[in-house]
XYZ file of C-alpha atoms in Angstrom:
173
model
C 144.682 -27.811 79.027
C 141.008 -28.800 78.925
C 140.442 -32.415 80.018
C 136.789 -32.678 79.184
C 134.612 -33.030 76.154
C 130.907 -32.678 75.308
C 130.402 -34.487 72.022
C 128.021 -37.371 72.691
C 129.769 -39.765 70.260
C 133.050 -39.010 71.977
C 131.518 -39.578 75.403
C 130.045 -42.898 74.210
C 133.415 -44.130 72.977
C 135.577 -42.761 75.815
C 133.592 -43.995 78.841
C 135.748 -46.375 80.809
C 134.061 -46.966 84.174
C 131.411 -49.688 84.482
C 129.332 -47.668 86.885
C 129.694 -44.472 84.909
C 128.500 -46.348 81.806
C 125.418 -47.641 83.648
C 124.422 -44.129 84.679
C 125.090 -42.824 81.158
C 122.924 -45.520 79.608
C 120.119 -44.789 82.140
C 120.332 -41.016 81.461
C 120.229 -41.592 77.653
C 117.175 -43.907 77.979
C 115.424 -41.349 80.216
C 116.163 -38.533 77.722
C 114.340 -40.488 75.013
C 114.146 -38.097 72.060
C 114.866 -35.006 74.196
C 118.312 -33.526 74.701
C 118.185 -34.358 78.425
C 115.658 -35.882 80.848
C 113.926 -33.884 83.553
C 114.483 -34.471 87.265
C 111.054 -36.042 87.388
C 112.113 -38.618 84.722
C 115.473 -39.287 86.397
C 114.871 -41.448 89.466
C 117.892 -42.137 91.688
C 116.304 -45.288 93.090
C 116.511 -46.811 89.594
C 120.317 -46.596 89.757
C 120.660 -47.140 93.516
C 123.751 -49.318 93.086
C 125.591 -46.291 91.695
C 124.100 -43.607 93.947
C 127.134 -43.673 96.311
C 129.326 -42.155 93.560
C 126.753 -39.611 92.408
C 126.169 -35.952 93.177
C 123.045 -33.942 92.259
C 123.540 -30.196 91.980
C 120.820 -27.545 91.592
C 121.888 -24.838 89.146
C 121.563 -21.355 90.661
C 122.028 -18.819 87.882
C 123.209 -15.407 88.987
C 123.648 -12.282 86.831
C 127.421 -12.814 86.446
C 127.899 -16.532 87.212
C 126.248 -19.830 88.011
C 126.384 -21.217 91.511
C 125.330 -24.727 92.441
C 123.623 -26.160 95.524
C 124.582 -29.675 96.498
C 121.172 -31.426 96.628
C 122.533 -34.923 97.076
C 126.017 -36.249 97.789
C 126.604 -40.004 97.588
C 128.180 -41.823 100.521
C 131.326 -42.763 98.694
C 131.861 -39.153 97.681
C 131.497 -38.137 101.360
C 134.036 -40.805 102.285
C 136.453 -39.410 99.705
C 136.219 -36.041 101.522
C 136.799 -37.436 104.991
C 139.566 -35.032 105.823
C 137.602 -31.885 105.028
C 135.958 -30.039 107.894
C 132.562 -30.669 106.234
C 132.831 -33.805 104.130
C 129.143 -33.872 103.178
C 128.373 -30.778 101.082
C 124.607 -31.418 100.962
C 122.822 -28.106 101.292
C 125.949 -26.038 100.651
C 126.597 -24.065 97.493
C 129.627 -24.560 95.293
C 131.180 -21.369 96.647
C 130.477 -22.296 100.304
C 132.029 -25.776 100.010
C 135.687 -26.492 100.370
C 137.250 -28.682 97.718
C 140.262 -30.986 97.993
C 142.016 -29.776 94.906
C 141.806 -27.029 92.247
C 138.205 -27.203 91.000
C 138.324 -24.414 88.398
C 138.194 -26.776 85.437
C 135.339 -28.808 87.039
C 133.358 -25.566 87.620
C 133.968 -24.595 83.984
C 132.606 -27.935 82.821
C 129.577 -27.607 85.155
C 128.883 -24.112 83.792
C 129.180 -25.308 80.213
C 126.691 -28.118 80.790
C 124.140 -25.669 82.238
C 124.597 -23.164 79.445
C 124.473 -25.709 76.574
C 122.326 -28.464 77.996
C 124.939 -31.029 76.853
C 126.667 -33.655 78.987
C 130.414 -33.558 79.547
C 133.018 -36.173 80.385
C 136.235 -35.486 82.264
C 138.999 -38.055 82.658
C 141.867 -36.791 84.704
C 144.304 -37.440 87.460
C 143.356 -36.587 91.004
C 145.327 -36.143 94.190
C 143.022 -36.092 97.220
C 143.569 -36.578 100.963
C 142.896 -40.339 100.833
C 144.294 -41.414 97.474
C 145.623 -40.380 94.085
C 145.047 -41.857 90.693
C 142.680 -41.323 87.773
C 138.929 -40.786 87.735
C 136.116 -40.240 85.361
C 133.643 -37.426 86.026
C 130.471 -37.644 83.929
C 128.321 -34.475 84.105
C 124.709 -34.979 82.967
C 122.268 -32.045 82.673
C 118.642 -32.418 83.696
C 116.163 -30.264 81.842
C 113.900 -27.854 83.584
C 110.165 -28.222 82.791
C 110.238 -24.554 81.747
C 113.255 -25.011 79.519
C 116.973 -24.839 80.134
C 118.889 -26.860 82.756
C 118.047 -26.742 86.449
C 120.121 -29.667 87.761
C 123.270 -31.648 87.091
C 123.827 -35.299 87.894
C 127.539 -35.923 88.340
C 129.150 -39.376 88.533
C 132.663 -39.592 89.917
C 134.208 -43.045 89.476
C 137.743 -43.708 90.464
C 139.317 -45.857 87.766
C 142.734 -46.314 89.413
C 143.790 -45.282 92.840
C 146.750 -45.527 95.124
C 145.582 -45.358 98.728
C 147.324 -42.961 101.090
C 147.529 -43.724 104.778
C 144.194 -43.434 106.466
C 143.482 -42.540 110.093
C 143.513 -45.321 112.707
C 139.766 -44.811 113.268
C 137.352 -44.578 110.356
C 135.640 -41.168 109.962
C 132.326 -40.716 111.693
C 129.585 -39.129 109.584
């Protein structure tokens, strides 16, 4: 069952997270009359308070698929991945990185955003190494100056979470 949608009015009305909403509002303002803003118009420093829950992915179209390179991974996202051998995926591609759970639907939503240039919102349950609960994943395309989509900004806000036991020592990054 698909747990994501791309209709802007639906995204507007379904956003739950405060931080996700802030990034959405910023993206919409930067898009102005365009479908999506460019990377040059989208400045992470403007939303620094939410950068820890943001990923920036470069779209790498291939003949049969789209791969993604992790350009930026927020510190909270890295902390969520503390139990992975490489918790910070910066510089890795989607296919090189290890994920904590089945990411097929997430990849499908990423691909859809690149192909259509439209944002997507996922609200779903998660079960990761450190916690389980519900989260909101907002996927925002950034337009390429030459047309199409060359990057995605992804906001992952945990709405509810039940902490699992953590190690005695905090992870060192």
